[in-house]
Amino acid sequence: MIKMKNILYKLSTAMVLSLGTLSSCSDDFTNLDPLGSTSYENFFQTEQDAIEAANSLYFYMKDEDMFSRGFFWFINASDDMVTGRINSTADNIKNFNMTGDEGYTYWMYPQSYKIIRRANDILLNVPDMEISATLKNRILGEAYFMRAFHYFWIAHTYGDDVSGGVPIVTEDNMFDDAGSYSRPSSVSENYAQIIEDLQKAYELLPLFTEYSSDDLGRAHKDAALAYMAKTFLYWAEYDPSKYADVVTYADAVTNSGSGRSLYDTDQPELDFRLLHSHRNNWGPEYIWSVVSGVNDGSKLPGVALENKGWGKYNGWGYYMPTNGLYEEYEEEDIRRSVTLLKFGDEFKFFGEDRRYQSENSLSGLQFNKYMYEYQFEDAIGTYVNSNGNNPGTIYNVPLMRYAEVLLMKSEALIMQGLNGDEPINRVRDRAGLPPVSNATMDDLKHERRVELAGEFANRHFDLVRWGDAEEAYAQPLYGRIHTDRSNPDSPFNVSIIWPARDFDPATMGVWPIPNQVVNSSGIAQNKGW
């Protein structure tokens, strides 16, 4: 488990670093305890300075407004889930009725640029430091990767070829006057910069398997390769020639030498269940995730848990699956029961045998994928955060899995008119399903939806980039409305739980940039918002 320290590393406009060193503890992540400050000019002096600067790149990964909820509010707009309980801000986001002032979706943009700034500081200062070449390469590789990773998220979230990309700030122009940055004419320019950074990261970083246990969770070669594949996949929306690059870099992950593969012991239901648990945090399918621990990490497991957790834990009751997602699964697909709970399904919760029912879920369903750690009688303080206001677990919430790498390859092959059967059927075989022959894009879209449901793989943006969002969102969303929501055996009717929504693909493929950012930077808001 990761034990590298996180520090607070903030640059003010006066170019001052506020640094705090953290003491290690038994948890995966430690809490912040700033101890003092030092001037920018005096900071990058020692090996420890460089290491602390690299550690600071990971600080916002677990932040509630990044990869606990944050970007997930946008994924919640998809047809796979509903907000879960009445919340006007969340409802407006899902209904594409935004102003750019929403608190739920404000922080992702500026906090991504904070990490980009930290990466730029490393890339500006570390090359001239007198530290070991191996350590220098790793730290520079981490900086290139984390800069690219955060640009990846804000580029496709806020950029397109209508309103343009997001401003590109590197170590070469980071000291330009405030307000002088402009938006590239297309997000394709962002994708090109991301690829350039990821290529450098790949060349400098070690393989995941070369890290000691203390450094698990740092950027590594496979993560760089996988995000190159996904960046090219998104870029192919504007330039179909990039599909060939998706295949190249997906294969590079497979052949990297680190043993990336599906977690598959030919026990489909058990395999998929254990895949989504702390027992496979660093398993063969791991590519990139939110490193989480009993005291801190991604809150997503608790956010998607039954509101108030049946009186045993402070679940937040958001992101409830739709009946449409439930019906998408083939009847024999074992992934459905691992991914979703429906009324009457048996599960363990804090040592108690239960049958699922919910007096809170708007859809009558819940994501089961993140619930493994809640099953144990002694879960609190061992597997689950004792603070219900920070309801994470020790499961590292996945951001990129090897299964997605295979599905990206299959999609890219199909889009080139080639045969994508082999990679898609590897994913289906792990699920205990028969192979498909001459897989089509409909097959691929189905497989992405059921394999990656409820994950940061981003179902909403899949619909956008495929050109399917307008049609999908013109349909209402359905749930299972039970006559007695306290009774797991009560009958239900499939009823509308979310009305059809208007989606304008000309402008709504991106989200509004926070108005505070627009006002302070002088960049143009996305058109139509």
Short mmCIF file of C-alpha atoms in Angstrom, two decimals:
data_model
loop_
_atom_site.label_atom_id
_atom_site.label_comp_id
_atom_site.label_asym_id
_atom_site.label_seq_id
_atom_site.Cartn_x
_atom_site.Cartn_y
_atom_site.Cartn_z
CA MET A 1 0.00 0.00 0.00
CA ILE A 2 1.15 3.50 -0.70
CA LYS A 3 3.02 5.22 2.11
CA MET A 4 4.52 8.17 0.26
CA LYS A 5 3.91 11.43 2.06
CA ASN A 6 1.66 14.18 0.77
CA ILE A 7 2.55 17.79 1.42
CA LEU A 8 0.82 21.06 0.94
CA TYR A 9 2.59 22.87 -1.86
CA LYS A 10 0.81 26.05 -2.86
CA LEU A 11 2.10 28.92 -4.94
CA SER A 12 0.53 32.30 -4.35
CA THR A 13 0.70 35.11 -6.83
CA ALA A 14 3.59 36.46 -4.75
CA MET A 15 5.50 33.27 -5.65
CA VAL A 16 5.62 31.90 -2.10
CA LEU A 17 5.65 28.21 -1.30
CA SER A 18 3.80 27.03 1.78
CA LEU A 19 5.25 23.65 2.61
CA GLY A 20 4.21 21.15 5.21
CA THR A 21 5.85 17.79 5.78
CA LEU A 22 3.64 14.92 6.87
CA SER A 23 4.45 12.17 9.29
CA SER A 24 3.81 8.67 8.05
CA CYS A 25 1.03 6.62 9.58
CA SER A 26 -0.54 3.20 9.06
CA ASP A 27 -3.10 4.59 6.64
CA ASP A 28 -2.61 4.78 2.88
CA PHE A 29 -2.81 8.56 3.02
CA THR A 30 -1.84 10.91 5.79
CA ASN A 31 -3.56 14.06 6.91
CA LEU A 32 -2.08 17.44 6.12
CA ASP A 33 -0.11 19.20 8.84
CA PRO A 34 1.66 22.30 7.47
CA LEU A 35 4.73 23.19 9.50
CA GLY A 36 6.11 26.30 7.89
CA SER A 37 7.04 28.08 4.71
CA THR A 38 10.04 28.82 2.56
CA SER A 39 10.64 31.15 -0.34
CA TYR A 40 10.26 29.93 -3.90
CA GLU A 41 13.87 30.79 -4.72
CA ASN A 42 15.21 28.72 -1.83
CA PHE A 43 13.04 25.66 -2.17
CA PHE A 44 14.45 23.40 -4.91
CA GLN A 45 17.78 22.74 -3.20
CA THR A 46 17.81 19.19 -1.87
CA GLU A 47 16.72 15.73 -2.88
CA GLN A 48 14.01 15.89 -0.22
CA ASP A 49 12.71 19.14 -1.73
CA ALA A 50 12.33 17.43 -5.11
CA ILE A 51 10.59 14.41 -3.58
CA GLU A 52 8.17 16.62 -1.64
CA ALA A 53 7.37 18.60 -4.76
CA ALA A 54 6.59 15.34 -6.60
CA ASN A 55 4.45 14.12 -3.70
CA SER A 56 2.40 17.32 -3.84
CA LEU A 57 1.25 16.42 -7.37
CA TYR A 58 -1.09 13.78 -5.94
CA PHE A 59 -2.73 15.94 -3.29
CA TYR A 60 -6.03 16.61 -5.09
CA MET A 61 -6.55 13.08 -6.39
CA LYS A 62 -8.72 12.14 -3.41
CA ASP A 63 -10.36 15.54 -3.04
CA GLU A 64 -14.14 15.55 -2.74
CA ASP A 65 -14.40 18.04 -5.58
CA MET A 66 -12.22 15.99 -7.93
CA PHE A 67 -12.43 12.20 -7.84
CA SER A 68 -14.90 11.65 -5.00
CA ARG A 69 -17.74 13.63 -6.52
CA GLY A 70 -16.40 16.51 -8.62
CA PHE A 71 -16.11 15.17 -12.15
CA PHE A 72 -18.68 12.49 -11.27
CA TRP A 73 -21.45 15.11 -11.25
CA PHE A 74 -20.91 15.33 -14.99
CA ILE A 75 -20.89 11.53 -15.39
CA ASN A 76 -24.14 11.50 -13.40
CA ALA A 77 -25.74 13.31 -16.33
CA SER A 78 -25.66 10.05 -18.30
CA ASP A 79 -28.51 7.60 -18.80
CA ASP A 80 -26.95 5.15 -16.32
CA MET A 81 -27.93 6.93 -13.10
CA VAL A 82 -30.00 9.59 -11.42
CA THR A 83 -29.03 11.96 -8.63
CA GLY A 84 -30.65 9.65 -6.08
CA ARG A 85 -32.38 12.17 -3.86
CA ILE A 86 -33.74 15.68 -4.26
CA ASN A 87 -30.95 18.21 -4.69
CA SER A 88 -31.60 21.27 -6.83
CA THR A 89 -27.97 21.92 -7.74
CA ALA A 90 -27.37 18.31 -8.74
CA ASP A 91 -30.67 18.23 -10.60
CA ASN A 92 -29.79 21.34 -12.62
CA ILE A 93 -26.43 19.83 -13.59
CA LYS A 94 -28.09 16.63 -14.74
CA ASN A 95 -30.66 18.62 -16.71
CA PHE A 96 -27.96 20.72 -18.46
CA ASN A 97 -29.44 23.80 -16.80
CA MET A 98 -26.23 25.35 -15.52
CA THR A 99 -24.97 28.88 -14.99
CA GLY A 100 -21.29 28.20 -14.36
CA ASP A 101 -21.62 29.24 -10.73
CA GLU A 102 -22.48 25.81 -9.29
CA GLY A 103 -20.35 24.94 -6.27
CA TYR A 104 -20.44 21.23 -7.05
CA THR A 105 -18.66 21.76 -10.36
CA TYR A 106 -16.51 24.80 -9.66
CA TRP A 107 -13.35 23.33 -8.21
CA MET A 108 -12.25 20.80 -10.83
CA TYR A 109 -11.00 23.46 -13.24
CA PRO A 110 -8.91 25.64 -10.88
CA GLN A 111 -7.61 22.71 -8.86
CA SER A 112 -6.42 21.01 -12.03
CA TYR A 113 -4.47 24.14 -12.88
CA LYS A 114 -2.94 24.14 -9.39
CA ILE A 115 -1.47 20.72 -10.11
CA ILE A 116 -0.40 21.86 -13.57
CA ARG A 117 1.41 24.75 -11.89
CA ARG A 118 3.14 22.40 -9.45
CA ALA A 119 4.22 20.20 -12.36
CA ASN A 120 5.55 23.24 -14.19
CA ASP A 121 7.61 24.24 -11.15
CA ILE A 122 9.19 20.79 -11.09
CA LEU A 123 9.92 20.83 -14.81
CA LEU A 124 11.49 24.29 -14.49
CA ASN A 125 13.65 23.60 -11.46
CA VAL A 126 14.45 19.91 -11.08
CA PRO A 127 16.50 19.47 -14.31
CA ASP A 128 19.29 21.65 -12.85
CA MET A 129 19.30 20.01 -9.43
CA GLU A 130 22.25 17.86 -8.37
CA ILE A 131 20.38 14.71 -7.41
CA SER A 132 20.64 11.13 -8.63
CA ALA A 133 19.72 10.65 -12.28
CA THR A 134 17.29 7.85 -11.45
CA LEU A 135 15.37 9.96 -8.96
CA LYS A 136 15.47 13.01 -11.22
CA ASN A 137 14.02 11.05 -14.13
CA ARG A 138 11.24 9.63 -11.99
CA ILE A 139 10.25 13.02 -10.57
CA LEU A 140 10.29 14.67 -14.00
CA GLY A 141 8.24 11.75 -15.35
CA GLU A 142 5.72 12.21 -12.56
CA ALA A 143 5.44 15.90 -13.38
CA TYR A 144 4.87 15.27 -17.09
CA PHE A 145 2.30 12.57 -16.32
CA MET A 146 0.34 14.54 -13.74
CA ARG A 147 0.31 17.65 -15.92
CA ALA A 148 -1.03 15.55 -18.80
CA PHE A 149 -3.55 13.73 -16.59
CA HIS A 150 -5.12 16.95 -15.34
CA TYR A 151 -5.10 18.50 -18.79
CA PHE A 152 -6.81 15.35 -20.07
CA TRP A 153 -9.71 15.84 -17.69
CA ILE A 154 -10.24 19.56 -18.16
CA ALA A 155 -9.60 19.43 -21.92
CA HIS A 156 -12.43 17.06 -22.81
CA THR A 157 -14.69 18.39 -20.05
CA TYR A 158 -14.45 22.04 -21.11
CA GLY A 159 -12.94 22.05 -24.61
CA ASP A 160 -14.03 21.21 -28.15
CA ASP A 161 -13.60 22.59 -31.67
CA VAL A 162 -16.48 25.07 -31.33
CA SER A 163 -15.46 27.14 -28.31
CA GLY A 164 -11.83 26.02 -28.38
CA GLY A 165 -9.57 24.18 -25.97
CA VAL A 166 -8.37 25.20 -22.53
CA PRO A 167 -5.36 27.48 -22.02
CA ILE A 168 -2.03 25.68 -22.29
CA VAL A 169 0.33 26.73 -19.51
CA THR A 170 3.77 25.10 -19.39
CA GLU A 171 7.11 25.88 -17.78
CA ASP A 172 7.87 28.02 -20.84
CA ASN A 173 5.04 30.53 -20.37
CA MET A 174 4.02 30.09 -16.73
CA PHE A 175 5.27 33.56 -15.78
CA ASP A 176 3.33 35.41 -18.46
CA ASP A 177 1.11 38.23 -17.27
CA ALA A 178 -2.20 37.21 -15.72
CA GLY A 179 -4.97 37.59 -18.26
CA SER A 180 -2.62 37.04 -21.20
CA TYR A 181 -3.50 33.38 -21.74
CA SER A 182 -5.87 32.49 -24.54
CA ARG A 183 -7.80 29.41 -25.55
CA PRO A 184 -6.47 27.24 -28.41
CA SER A 185 -8.77 27.22 -31.42
CA SER A 186 -9.52 23.53 -30.85
CA VAL A 187 -9.20 20.99 -28.08
CA SER A 188 -7.05 19.05 -30.54
CA GLU A 189 -4.19 21.35 -29.55
CA ASN A 190 -4.66 20.26 -25.95
CA TYR A 191 -4.64 16.62 -27.02
CA ALA A 192 -1.38 17.17 -28.89
CA GLN A 193 0.19 18.72 -25.78
CA ILE A 194 -1.11 15.89 -23.60
CA ILE A 195 0.40 13.28 -25.92
CA GLU A 196 3.74 15.11 -25.92
CA ASP A 197 3.76 15.14 -22.11
CA LEU A 198 2.73 11.50 -21.82
CA GLN A 199 5.43 10.42 -24.24
CA LYS A 200 8.04 12.16 -22.11
CA ALA A 201 6.52 10.65 -18.98
CA TYR A 202 6.70 7.18 -20.51
CA GLU A 203 10.38 7.61 -21.36
CA LEU A 204 11.28 8.78 -17.84
CA LEU A 205 9.07 6.73 -15.55
CA PRO A 206 9.70 3.22 -14.22
CA LEU A 207 7.34 0.33 -14.71
CA PHE A 208 4.80 -0.13 -11.95
CA THR A 209 6.48 -3.42 -11.03
CA GLU A 210 9.76 -1.61 -10.36
CA TYR A 211 8.33 0.41 -7.48
CA SER A 212 8.77 -0.62 -3.86
CA SER A 213 5.65 -0.92 -1.71
CA ASP A 214 6.32 2.56 -0.30
CA ASP A 215 5.92 4.13 -3.75
CA LEU A 216 2.85 2.31 -5.08
CA GLY A 217 0.45 4.90 -6.43
CA ARG A 218 3.04 6.99 -8.23
CA ALA A 219 2.83 7.51 -11.98
CA HIS A 220 4.32 4.70 -14.05
CA LYS A 221 4.86 3.69 -17.67
CA ASP A 222 1.64 1.74 -18.15
CA ALA A 223 -0.46 4.67 -16.92
CA ALA A 224 1.25 6.96 -19.43
CA LEU A 225 0.67 4.47 -22.26
CA ALA A 226 -2.98 3.90 -21.33
CA TYR A 227 -3.76 7.61 -21.17
CA MET A 228 -2.07 8.07 -24.53
CA ALA A 229 -4.49 5.49 -25.90
CA LYS A 230 -7.47 7.25 -24.34
CA THR A 231 -6.31 10.70 -25.43
CA PHE A 232 -5.99 9.46 -29.00
CA LEU A 233 -9.47 7.89 -28.69
CA TYR A 234 -10.94 11.25 -27.72
CA TRP A 235 -8.87 13.04 -30.36
CA ALA A 236 -10.26 10.69 -33.00
CA GLU A 237 -13.62 12.45 -32.59
CA TYR A 238 -11.99 15.24 -34.62
CA ASP A 239 -9.33 13.28 -36.53
CA PRO A 240 -10.20 9.63 -37.32
CA SER A 241 -6.58 8.90 -38.26
CA LYS A 242 -5.87 8.80 -34.50
CA TYR A 243 -7.70 5.47 -34.14
CA ALA A 244 -4.56 3.73 -35.37
CA ASP A 245 -2.62 5.31 -32.50
CA VAL A 246 -5.18 3.98 -30.01
CA VAL A 247 -4.35 0.44 -31.12
CA THR A 248 -0.61 1.12 -30.97
CA TYR A 249 -0.66 2.36 -27.40
CA ALA A 250 -3.21 -0.15 -26.14
CA ASP A 251 -0.89 -2.88 -27.41
CA ALA A 252 2.03 -1.10 -25.76
CA VAL A 253 0.30 -1.46 -22.38
CA THR A 254 -0.16 -5.18 -22.99
CA ASN A 255 3.45 -5.63 -24.03
CA SER A 256 5.10 -3.27 -21.54
CA GLY A 257 6.60 -6.06 -19.45
CA SER A 258 4.66 -5.23 -16.28
CA GLY A 259 2.13 -8.03 -16.66
CA ARG A 260 -0.97 -5.92 -17.19
CA SER A 261 -3.91 -8.28 -17.85
CA LEU A 262 -7.47 -8.98 -16.85
CA TYR A 263 -8.03 -10.42 -13.40
CA ASP A 264 -9.36 -13.76 -14.61
CA THR A 265 -9.17 -17.09 -12.78
CA ASP A 266 -12.05 -18.62 -14.77
CA GLN A 267 -14.47 -17.98 -11.89
CA PRO A 268 -16.46 -15.14 -13.48
CA GLU A 269 -18.66 -14.02 -10.60
CA LEU A 270 -15.90 -14.29 -8.00
CA ASP A 271 -13.36 -12.65 -10.30
CA PHE A 272 -15.50 -9.60 -11.01
CA ARG A 273 -16.43 -9.27 -7.33
CA LEU A 274 -12.82 -9.44 -6.11
CA LEU A 275 -11.70 -7.15 -8.91
CA HIS A 276 -13.81 -4.41 -7.32
CA SER A 277 -12.30 -4.66 -3.88
CA HIS A 278 -9.18 -3.64 -1.98
CA ARG A 279 -7.83 -7.13 -2.63
CA ASN A 280 -7.08 -6.07 -6.20
CA ASN A 281 -5.94 -2.52 -5.54
CA TRP A 282 -2.61 -3.38 -7.16
CA GLY A 283 -3.72 -6.41 -9.16
CA PRO A 284 -2.96 -7.10 -12.83
CA GLU A 285 -5.86 -4.92 -13.98
CA TYR A 286 -4.67 -1.82 -12.13
CA ILE A 287 -3.64 1.03 -14.40
CA TRP A 288 -4.55 4.18 -12.45
CA SER A 289 -6.78 4.82 -9.46
CA VAL A 290 -7.50 7.08 -6.50
CA VAL A 291 -5.26 5.65 -3.78
CA SER A 292 -7.53 5.41 -0.77
CA GLY A 293 -7.22 4.47 2.87
CA VAL A 294 -9.24 4.08 6.01
CA ASN A 295 -8.77 7.75 6.96
CA ASP A 296 -8.78 9.41 3.55
CA GLY A 297 -9.38 8.65 -0.09
CA SER A 298 -12.16 8.79 -2.66
CA LYS A 299 -15.56 9.20 -1.03
CA LEU A 300 -17.35 7.67 -4.03
CA PRO A 301 -18.19 4.34 -2.28
CA GLY A 302 -20.05 6.18 0.47
CA VAL A 303 -21.54 8.79 -1.84
CA ALA A 304 -23.22 5.99 -3.82
CA LEU A 305 -24.33 4.11 -0.69
CA GLU A 306 -27.93 4.05 0.59
CA ASN A 307 -28.76 7.38 2.20
CA LYS A 308 -27.99 6.99 5.95
CA GLY A 309 -26.86 3.41 5.30
CA TRP A 310 -29.91 1.66 6.81
CA GLY A 311 -29.11 3.39 10.11
CA LYS A 312 -25.62 1.90 10.34
CA TYR A 313 -23.45 4.35 8.38
CA ASN A 314 -23.69 7.76 6.77
CA GLY A 315 -24.23 6.86 3.13
CA TRP A 316 -25.04 9.88 1.00
CA GLY A 317 -27.57 8.35 -1.39
CA TYR A 318 -26.39 9.80 -4.70
CA TYR A 319 -25.75 8.21 -8.12
CA MET A 320 -28.51 5.60 -8.16
CA PRO A 321 -28.54 3.28 -11.22
CA THR A 322 -31.43 3.38 -13.69
CA ASN A 323 -33.54 0.46 -14.78
CA GLY A 324 -32.20 1.08 -18.27
CA LEU A 325 -28.72 0.17 -17.08
CA TYR A 326 -30.09 -2.92 -15.33
CA GLU A 327 -31.85 -4.06 -18.51
CA GLU A 328 -28.74 -3.46 -20.61
CA TYR A 329 -27.09 -6.55 -19.13
CA GLU A 330 -27.56 -9.92 -20.78
CA GLU A 331 -29.42 -12.29 -18.49
CA GLU A 332 -26.40 -14.57 -18.01
CA ASP A 333 -23.98 -11.68 -17.42
CA ILE A 334 -22.57 -12.12 -13.91
CA ARG A 335 -21.44 -8.49 -13.92
CA ARG A 336 -25.00 -7.32 -13.30
CA SER A 337 -25.27 -8.74 -9.79
CA VAL A 338 -21.80 -7.53 -8.86
CA THR A 339 -22.46 -4.07 -10.28
CA LEU A 340 -26.04 -3.53 -9.11
CA LEU A 341 -28.35 -4.36 -6.19
CA LYS A 342 -32.08 -4.78 -6.79
CA PHE A 343 -34.77 -5.41 -4.19
CA GLY A 344 -34.37 -8.83 -2.61
CA ASP A 345 -30.69 -9.30 -3.48
CA GLU A 346 -28.67 -10.73 -0.58
CA PHE A 347 -25.57 -8.95 0.70
CA LYS A 348 -23.62 -8.44 3.91
CA PHE A 349 -23.44 -5.05 5.63
CA PHE A 350 -21.26 -4.59 8.71
CA GLY A 351 -21.50 -8.32 9.43
CA GLU A 352 -25.28 -8.48 9.04
CA ASP A 353 -26.98 -10.58 6.35
CA ARG A 354 -29.40 -8.31 4.52
CA ARG A 355 -31.71 -8.37 1.54
CA TYR A 356 -31.64 -5.14 -0.40
CA GLN A 357 -34.47 -2.66 -0.05
CA SER A 358 -34.40 1.09 0.01
CA GLU A 359 -36.78 3.67 1.33
CA ASN A 360 -34.57 6.37 -0.22
CA SER A 361 -33.40 5.32 -3.69
CA LEU A 362 -35.35 7.05 -6.43
CA SER A 363 -34.65 4.15 -8.77
CA GLY A 364 -35.03 1.14 -6.48
CA LEU A 365 -31.47 0.14 -7.35
CA GLN A 366 -28.00 0.79 -5.96
CA PHE A 367 -24.44 0.34 -7.18
CA ASN A 368 -23.02 -2.78 -5.52
CA LYS A 369 -19.61 -2.42 -7.16
CA TYR A 370 -18.19 -0.28 -4.34
CA MET A 371 -19.69 -2.16 -1.38
CA TYR A 372 -17.23 -5.00 -0.75
CA GLU A 373 -15.50 -3.28 2.17
CA TYR A 374 -18.79 -2.54 3.97
CA GLN A 375 -19.53 -6.24 4.48
CA PHE A 376 -17.24 -6.85 7.47
CA GLU A 377 -18.43 -6.69 11.07
CA ASP A 378 -15.28 -4.77 12.03
CA ALA A 379 -15.32 -2.64 8.87
CA ILE A 380 -15.22 0.76 10.57
CA GLY A 381 -11.65 1.81 11.20
CA THR A 382 -10.30 -1.22 9.33
CA TYR A 383 -11.87 -1.16 5.90
CA VAL A 384 -14.12 1.89 6.10
CA ASN A 385 -13.53 5.43 7.31
CA SER A 386 -14.89 5.92 10.82
CA ASN A 387 -15.98 9.43 9.82
CA GLY A 388 -19.26 9.13 7.96
CA ASN A 389 -18.75 12.62 6.56
CA ASN A 390 -15.78 11.19 4.69
CA PRO A 391 -17.31 7.81 3.77
CA GLY A 392 -14.50 6.23 1.81
CA THR A 393 -13.05 2.75 2.04
CA ILE A 394 -9.66 1.16 1.46
CA TYR A 395 -10.69 0.26 -2.10
CA ASN A 396 -8.73 2.31 -4.62
CA VAL A 397 -11.51 3.66 -6.85
CA PRO A 398 -10.42 2.91 -10.44
CA LEU A 399 -9.88 5.64 -13.00
CA MET A 400 -8.39 3.36 -15.66
CA ARG A 401 -8.49 -0.44 -15.78
CA TYR A 402 -6.92 -2.85 -18.23
CA ALA A 403 -10.41 -3.90 -19.36
CA GLU A 404 -10.92 -0.37 -20.65
CA VAL A 405 -7.62 -0.55 -22.52
CA LEU A 406 -8.93 -3.66 -24.33
CA LEU A 407 -12.26 -2.00 -25.11
CA MET A 408 -10.50 1.11 -26.44
CA LYS A 409 -8.49 -1.13 -28.76
CA SER A 410 -11.62 -2.92 -29.94
CA GLU A 411 -13.40 0.38 -30.62
CA ALA A 412 -10.45 1.76 -32.55
CA LEU A 413 -10.22 -1.37 -34.70
CA ILE A 414 -13.94 -1.34 -35.47
CA MET A 415 -13.85 2.35 -36.35
CA GLN A 416 -11.07 1.61 -38.86
CA GLY A 417 -13.16 -1.10 -40.50
CA LEU A 418 -11.02 -3.83 -38.94
CA ASN A 419 -11.97 -6.76 -36.76
CA GLY A 420 -12.18 -5.88 -33.06
CA ASP A 421 -13.37 -9.27 -31.80
CA GLU A 422 -10.27 -10.42 -29.92
CA PRO A 423 -10.05 -7.64 -27.30
CA ILE A 424 -13.80 -7.33 -26.73
CA ASN A 425 -14.15 -11.09 -26.35
CA ARG A 426 -11.43 -11.20 -23.72
CA VAL A 427 -13.59 -8.90 -21.61
CA ARG A 428 -16.71 -10.98 -22.33
CA ASP A 429 -14.92 -14.23 -21.52
CA ARG A 430 -13.95 -12.94 -18.09
CA ALA A 431 -17.66 -12.24 -17.54
CA GLY A 432 -18.56 -15.82 -18.50
CA LEU A 433 -20.24 -14.77 -21.75
CA PRO A 434 -19.99 -16.29 -25.24
CA PRO A 435 -17.92 -14.43 -27.84
CA VAL A 436 -19.36 -12.07 -30.40
CA SER A 437 -18.41 -12.40 -34.04
CA ASN A 438 -17.63 -9.43 -36.29
CA ALA A 439 -18.27 -7.04 -33.43
CA THR A 440 -20.00 -3.81 -34.38
CA MET A 441 -20.00 -0.43 -32.68
CA ASP A 442 -23.32 -1.40 -31.10
CA ASP A 443 -21.55 -4.39 -29.52
CA LEU A 444 -18.73 -2.15 -28.34
CA LYS A 445 -21.08 0.47 -26.90
CA HIS A 446 -22.95 -2.25 -25.01
CA GLU A 447 -19.75 -3.75 -23.63
CA ARG A 448 -18.34 -0.43 -22.44
CA ARG A 449 -21.61 0.37 -20.73
CA VAL A 450 -21.93 -2.85 -18.74
CA GLU A 451 -18.23 -3.40 -17.98
CA LEU A 452 -17.50 0.15 -16.82
CA ALA A 453 -20.86 1.11 -15.28
CA GLY A 454 -20.62 3.57 -12.41
CA GLU A 455 -16.93 4.27 -12.97
CA PHE A 456 -14.91 7.31 -13.99
CA ALA A 457 -14.62 5.81 -17.48
CA ASN A 458 -17.28 8.45 -18.26
CA ARG A 459 -20.48 7.11 -19.83
CA HIS A 460 -21.72 10.68 -20.44
CA PHE A 461 -18.74 11.64 -22.55
CA ASP A 462 -18.96 8.34 -24.43
CA LEU A 463 -22.46 9.34 -25.53
CA VAL A 464 -21.24 12.80 -26.47
CA ARG A 465 -18.27 11.67 -28.56
CA TRP A 466 -20.31 8.94 -30.28
CA GLY A 467 -22.96 11.50 -31.22
CA ASP A 468 -25.56 9.56 -29.22
CA ALA A 469 -26.25 12.02 -26.40
CA GLU A 470 -29.12 13.95 -27.99
CA GLU A 471 -31.10 10.79 -28.75
CA ALA A 472 -30.29 9.14 -25.41
CA TYR A 473 -31.28 12.16 -23.34
CA ALA A 474 -34.50 12.69 -25.29
CA GLN A 475 -35.72 9.53 -23.54
CA PRO A 476 -36.93 9.57 -19.93
CA LEU A 477 -35.14 7.48 -17.34
CA TYR A 478 -36.92 4.66 -15.55
CA GLY A 479 -36.71 3.10 -12.11
CA ARG A 480 -38.41 0.34 -10.15
CA ILE A 481 -41.08 1.82 -7.91
CA HIS A 482 -41.97 -0.69 -5.22
CA THR A 483 -45.32 -0.68 -3.46
CA ASP A 484 -43.62 -1.08 -0.08
CA ARG A 485 -40.09 0.26 -0.09
CA SER A 486 -39.37 -1.27 3.32
CA ASN A 487 -40.11 -4.76 2.01
CA PRO A 488 -37.51 -6.45 -0.24
CA ASP A 489 -40.26 -8.73 -1.65
CA SER A 490 -42.72 -6.00 -2.56
CA PRO A 491 -43.83 -5.82 -6.20
CA PHE A 492 -42.80 -2.91 -8.39
CA ASN A 493 -43.78 -0.99 -11.45
CA VAL A 494 -41.24 0.34 -13.93
CA SER A 495 -41.97 4.06 -13.98
CA ILE A 496 -40.39 7.30 -15.14
CA ILE A 497 -38.12 8.76 -12.47
CA TRP A 498 -36.42 11.42 -14.61
CA PRO A 499 -38.07 13.21 -17.50
CA ALA A 500 -36.61 13.51 -20.97
CA ARG A 501 -34.04 16.26 -21.31
CA ASP A 502 -33.11 18.71 -24.03
CA PHE A 503 -29.51 18.31 -25.17
CA ASP A 504 -28.02 20.53 -27.88
CA PRO A 505 -25.02 18.66 -29.33
CA ALA A 506 -23.75 21.87 -30.93
CA THR A 507 -22.84 23.35 -27.55
CA MET A 508 -23.56 20.90 -24.73
CA GLY A 509 -20.78 18.48 -25.53
CA VAL A 510 -18.76 20.58 -23.07
CA TRP A 511 -19.70 22.08 -19.72
CA PRO A 512 -19.54 25.75 -18.73
CA ILE A 513 -16.23 26.98 -17.41
CA PRO A 514 -16.73 28.38 -13.90
CA ASN A 515 -17.69 32.04 -14.25
CA GLN A 516 -15.22 33.09 -11.59
CA VAL A 517 -12.46 31.67 -13.81
CA VAL A 518 -13.85 33.40 -16.87
CA ASN A 519 -14.09 36.73 -15.06
CA SER A 520 -10.62 36.56 -13.54
CA SER A 521 -8.78 35.22 -16.58
CA GLY A 522 -10.52 37.02 -19.41
CA ILE A 523 -10.95 33.83 -21.45
CA ALA A 524 -14.21 33.29 -23.31
CA GLN A 525 -16.99 31.16 -21.83
CA ASN A 526 -18.07 28.10 -23.80
CA LYS A 527 -20.69 29.00 -26.38
CA GLY A 528 -24.29 28.35 -25.50
CA TRP A 529 -23.78 28.49 -21.74
#
